[in-house]
PDB file of C-alpha atoms in Angstrom:
ATOM      1  CA  MET A  18       0.000   0.000   0.000  1.00  0.00           C
ATOM      2  CA  SER A  19       1.281   3.473  -0.874  1.00  0.00           C
ATOM      3  CA  GLU A  20       2.294   5.885   1.834  1.00  0.00           C
ATOM      4  CA  ARG A  21      -0.099   8.783   2.372  1.00  0.00           C
ATOM      5  CA  ARG A  22       0.924  12.387   2.974  1.00  0.00           C
ATOM      6  CA  PHE A  23      -1.587  14.858   4.354  1.00  0.00           C
ATOM      7  CA  ILE A  24      -0.992  18.472   3.284  1.00  0.00           C
ATOM      8  CA  THR A  25      -2.320  20.860   5.925  1.00  0.00           C
ATOM      9  CA  GLN A  26      -0.002  23.815   5.434  1.00  0.00           C
ATOM     10  CA  GLY A  27       2.345  25.298   2.884  1.00  0.00           C
ATOM     11  CA  GLU A  28       3.373  28.515   1.201  1.00  0.00           C
ATOM     12  CA  GLY A  29       0.306  30.428   0.046  1.00  0.00           C
ATOM     13  CA  LEU A  30      -2.172  28.011   1.613  1.00  0.00           C
ATOM     14  CA  PRO A  31      -4.963  29.551   3.673  1.00  0.00           C
ATOM     15  CA  GLN A  32      -5.318  28.617   7.315  1.00  0.00           C
ATOM     16  CA  TRP A  33      -8.448  26.525   7.655  1.00  0.00           C
ATOM     17  CA  SER A  34     -10.677  26.085  10.646  1.00  0.00           C
ATOM     18  CA  MET A  35     -12.223  23.014   8.989  1.00  0.00           C
ATOM     19  CA  PRO A  36     -10.959  19.571  10.058  1.00  0.00           C
ATOM     20  CA  ILE A  37      -9.664  18.563   6.599  1.00  0.00           C
ATOM     21  CA  SER A  38      -6.411  18.543   4.629  1.00  0.00           C
ATOM     22  CA  HIS A  39      -5.831  20.849   1.672  1.00  0.00           C
ATOM     23  CA  ALA A  40      -4.570  17.808  -0.209  1.00  0.00           C
ATOM     24  CA  VAL A  41      -3.709  14.166   0.270  1.00  0.00           C
ATOM     25  CA  VAL A  42      -0.955  12.442  -1.705  1.00  0.00           C
ATOM     26  CA  VAL A  43      -1.147   8.697  -2.297  1.00  0.00           C
ATOM     27  CA  GLY A  44       1.726   7.350  -4.358  1.00  0.00           C
ATOM     28  CA  ASN A  45       2.018   9.553  -7.440  1.00  0.00           C
ATOM     29  CA  VAL A  46      -1.490  11.029  -7.138  1.00  0.00           C
ATOM     30  CA  CYS A  47      -2.488  14.262  -5.377  1.00  0.00           C
ATOM     31  CA  TYR A  48      -6.132  14.794  -4.430  1.00  0.00           C
ATOM     32  CA  VAL A  49      -6.916  18.455  -3.702  1.00  0.00           C
ATOM     33  CA  SER A  50      -9.829  19.425  -1.462  1.00  0.00           C
ATOM     34  CA  GLY A  51     -12.334  22.050  -2.538  1.00  0.00           C
ATOM     35  CA  GLN A  52     -10.760  25.506  -2.559  1.00  0.00           C
ATOM     36  CA  VAL A  53     -12.813  28.682  -2.327  1.00  0.00           C
ATOM     37  CA  SER A  54     -12.117  32.407  -2.339  1.00  0.00           C
ATOM     38  CA  VAL A  55     -10.413  32.781   1.030  1.00  0.00           C
ATOM     39  CA  ASP A  56      -7.257  34.713   1.881  1.00  0.00           C
ATOM     40  CA  ILE A  57      -4.209  33.368   3.710  1.00  0.00           C
ATOM     41  CA  SER A  58      -5.941  33.861   7.081  1.00  0.00           C
ATOM     42  CA  GLY A  59      -8.923  31.775   5.919  1.00  0.00           C
ATOM     43  CA  GLN A  60     -11.297  34.736   5.598  1.00  0.00           C
ATOM     44  CA  TYR A  61     -13.755  34.708   2.708  1.00  0.00           C
ATOM     45  CA  VAL A  62     -13.016  37.325   0.036  1.00  0.00           C
ATOM     46  CA  PRO A  63     -16.169  38.108  -1.954  1.00  0.00           C
ATOM     47  CA  GLY A  64     -15.987  39.295  -5.540  1.00  0.00           C
ATOM     48  CA  SER A  65     -17.226  38.676  -9.041  1.00  0.00           C
ATOM     49  CA  ALA A  66     -17.325  35.077 -10.244  1.00  0.00           C
ATOM     50  CA  ARG A  67     -14.026  35.638 -12.076  1.00  0.00           C
ATOM     51  CA  GLU A  68     -12.370  37.189  -8.999  1.00  0.00           C
ATOM     52  CA  GLU A  69     -13.543  34.377  -6.733  1.00  0.00           C
ATOM     53  CA  ALA A  70     -12.447  31.784  -9.286  1.00  0.00           C
ATOM     54  CA  GLU A  71      -8.995  33.427  -9.538  1.00  0.00           C
ATOM     55  CA  ARG A  72      -8.527  33.217  -5.772  1.00  0.00           C
ATOM     56  CA  SER A  73      -9.948  29.674  -5.648  1.00  0.00           C
ATOM     57  CA  PHE A  74      -7.529  28.548  -8.374  1.00  0.00           C
ATOM     58  CA  ALA A  75      -4.629  30.314  -6.616  1.00  0.00           C
ATOM     59  CA  ASN A  76      -5.443  28.287  -3.488  1.00  0.00           C
ATOM     60  CA  PHE A  77      -5.816  25.128  -5.606  1.00  0.00           C
ATOM     61  CA  PHE A  78      -2.391  25.691  -7.218  1.00  0.00           C
ATOM     62  CA  ALA A  79      -0.866  26.430  -3.780  1.00  0.00           C
ATOM     63  CA  ALA A  80      -2.160  23.069  -2.520  1.00  0.00           C
ATOM     64  CA  VAL A  81      -0.761  21.296  -5.584  1.00  0.00           C
ATOM     65  CA  LYS A  82       2.627  22.982  -5.053  1.00  0.00           C
ATOM     66  CA  ALA A  83       2.662  22.256  -1.296  1.00  0.00           C
ATOM     67  CA  ALA A  84       2.116  18.593  -2.158  1.00  0.00           C
ATOM     68  CA  GLY A  85       5.189  18.626  -4.416  1.00  0.00           C
ATOM     69  CA  PHE A  86       3.343  18.707  -7.730  1.00  0.00           C
ATOM     70  CA  SER A  87       3.224  21.314 -10.483  1.00  0.00           C
ATOM     71  CA  PRO A  88       0.273  22.813 -12.367  1.00  0.00           C
ATOM     72  CA  HIS A  89       1.140  20.899 -15.550  1.00  0.00           C
ATOM     73  CA  GLU A  90       0.551  17.658 -13.605  1.00  0.00           C
ATOM     74  CA  ILE A  91      -3.106  18.543 -12.962  1.00  0.00           C
ATOM     75  CA  VAL A  92      -5.245  16.006 -14.814  1.00  0.00           C
ATOM     76  CA  PHE A  93      -8.733  16.690 -13.452  1.00  0.00           C
ATOM     77  CA  VAL A  94     -10.569  19.753 -12.172  1.00  0.00           C
ATOM     78  CA  ASP A  95     -14.041  19.822 -10.643  1.00  0.00           C
ATOM     79  CA  ILE A  96     -15.768  23.205 -10.393  1.00  0.00           C
ATOM     80  CA  ALA A  97     -18.927  23.832  -8.388  1.00  0.00           C
ATOM     81  CA  PHE A  98     -20.976  26.950  -9.121  1.00  0.00           C
ATOM     82  CA  VAL A  99     -23.802  28.480  -7.142  1.00  0.00           C
ATOM     83  CA  ASP A 100     -24.991  29.979 -10.453  1.00  0.00           C
ATOM     84  CA  LEU A 101     -24.123  28.342 -13.767  1.00  0.00           C
ATOM     85  CA  ALA A 102     -24.615  31.743 -15.395  1.00  0.00           C
ATOM     86  CA  ASP A 103     -21.034  32.382 -14.196  1.00  0.00           C
ATOM     87  CA  LEU A 104     -19.682  29.612 -16.438  1.00  0.00           C
ATOM     88  CA  ASN A 105     -18.516  31.910 -19.262  1.00  0.00           C
ATOM     89  CA  GLU A 106     -16.375  34.001 -16.892  1.00  0.00           C
ATOM     90  CA  VAL A 107     -14.778  30.902 -15.419  1.00  0.00           C
ATOM     91  CA  ASN A 108     -14.293  29.291 -18.840  1.00  0.00           C
ATOM     92  CA  ALA A 109     -12.289  32.353 -19.901  1.00  0.00           C
ATOM     93  CA  LEU A 110     -10.124  32.034 -16.788  1.00  0.00           C
ATOM     94  CA  PHE A 111      -9.702  28.269 -17.321  1.00  0.00           C
ATOM     95  CA  ALA A 112      -8.475  28.942 -20.872  1.00  0.00           C
ATOM     96  CA  ASP A 113      -5.975  31.481 -19.494  1.00  0.00           C
ATOM     97  CA  LEU A 114      -4.693  29.106 -16.784  1.00  0.00           C
ATOM     98  CA  PHE A 115      -4.317  25.957 -18.882  1.00  0.00           C
ATOM     99  CA  PRO A 116      -2.775  26.039 -22.376  1.00  0.00           C
ATOM    100  CA  GLU A 117      -4.719  24.562 -25.260  1.00  0.00           C
ATOM    101  CA  GLY A 118      -3.808  20.955 -25.871  1.00  0.00           C
ATOM    102  CA  LYS A 119      -2.813  20.505 -22.211  1.00  0.00           C
ATOM    103  CA  ARG A 120      -6.079  21.228 -20.441  1.00  0.00           C
ATOM    104  CA  PRO A 121      -7.150  18.816 -17.715  1.00  0.00           C
ATOM    105  CA  ALA A 122     -10.417  16.924 -17.817  1.00  0.00           C
ATOM    106  CA  ARG A 123     -13.139  18.844 -16.019  1.00  0.00           C
ATOM    107  CA  THR A 124     -16.604  18.588 -14.567  1.00  0.00           C
ATOM    108  CA  ILE A 125     -18.911  21.421 -13.609  1.00  0.00           C
ATOM    109  CA  TYR A 126     -22.137  21.472 -11.677  1.00  0.00           C
ATOM    110  CA  GLN A 127     -24.441  23.799  -9.833  1.00  0.00           C
ATOM    111  CA  ALA A 128     -24.618  23.527  -6.056  1.00  0.00           C
ATOM    112  CA  ALA A 129     -27.354  24.927  -3.841  1.00  0.00           C
ATOM    113  CA  ALA A 130     -24.739  26.521  -1.561  1.00  0.00           C
ATOM    114  CA  LEU A 131     -20.984  26.521  -0.988  1.00  0.00           C
ATOM    115  CA  PRO A 132     -18.845  27.178   2.115  1.00  0.00           C
ATOM    116  CA  PHE A 133     -18.653  30.850   3.158  1.00  0.00           C
ATOM    117  CA  ASN A 134     -21.432  31.617   0.626  1.00  0.00           C
ATOM    118  CA  SER A 135     -18.782  31.424  -2.109  1.00  0.00           C
ATOM    119  CA  LYS A 136     -19.780  31.577  -5.757  1.00  0.00           C
ATOM    120  CA  ILE A 137     -17.182  29.011  -6.881  1.00  0.00           C
ATOM    121  CA  LYS A 138     -15.379  25.974  -5.442  1.00  0.00           C
ATOM    122  CA  VAL A 139     -12.442  24.288  -7.233  1.00  0.00           C
ATOM    123  CA  MET A 140     -11.014  20.825  -6.502  1.00  0.00           C
ATOM    124  CA  GLY A 141      -9.106  18.258  -8.488  1.00  0.00           C
ATOM    125  CA  THR A 142      -6.364  15.742  -9.021  1.00  0.00           C
ATOM    126  CA  ALA A 143      -2.734  15.861 -10.137  1.00  0.00           C
ATOM    127  CA  VAL A 144      -0.607  12.898 -11.201  1.00  0.00           C
ATOM    128  CA  LYS A 145       3.195  12.672 -11.357  1.00  0.00           C
ATOM    129  CA  ASN A 146       4.760  10.767 -14.225  1.00  0.00           C
ATOM    130  CA  GLU A 147       6.607   7.765 -12.899  1.00  0.00           C
TER     131      GLU A 147
END
């Protein structure tokens, strides 16, 4: 069985009051918990859908980095929206963050509510080449 590493802190990662890890690494796979628009102290930072998505992705990338992975190793992203009308704004950001031809697989869905009353939540998986 592969060793597990639990990522609870790292450069750029917000401090959480929730009893969960930012990421868990099992073998060559990194599973990143849902990241929302919170600052380094864990306080919610409201904004437009694009602004909240930018901060959520920054936290997501910080978790990936703290786990020892890089953004180009991200293979799957799951994005929850409170309002799917925000999809176009987030699609534009997604295209900016991930180059064409190297974009991870992705799911999207609408949620009734998200932590901190966020508009967006981002989570996903990264895999290291062995």
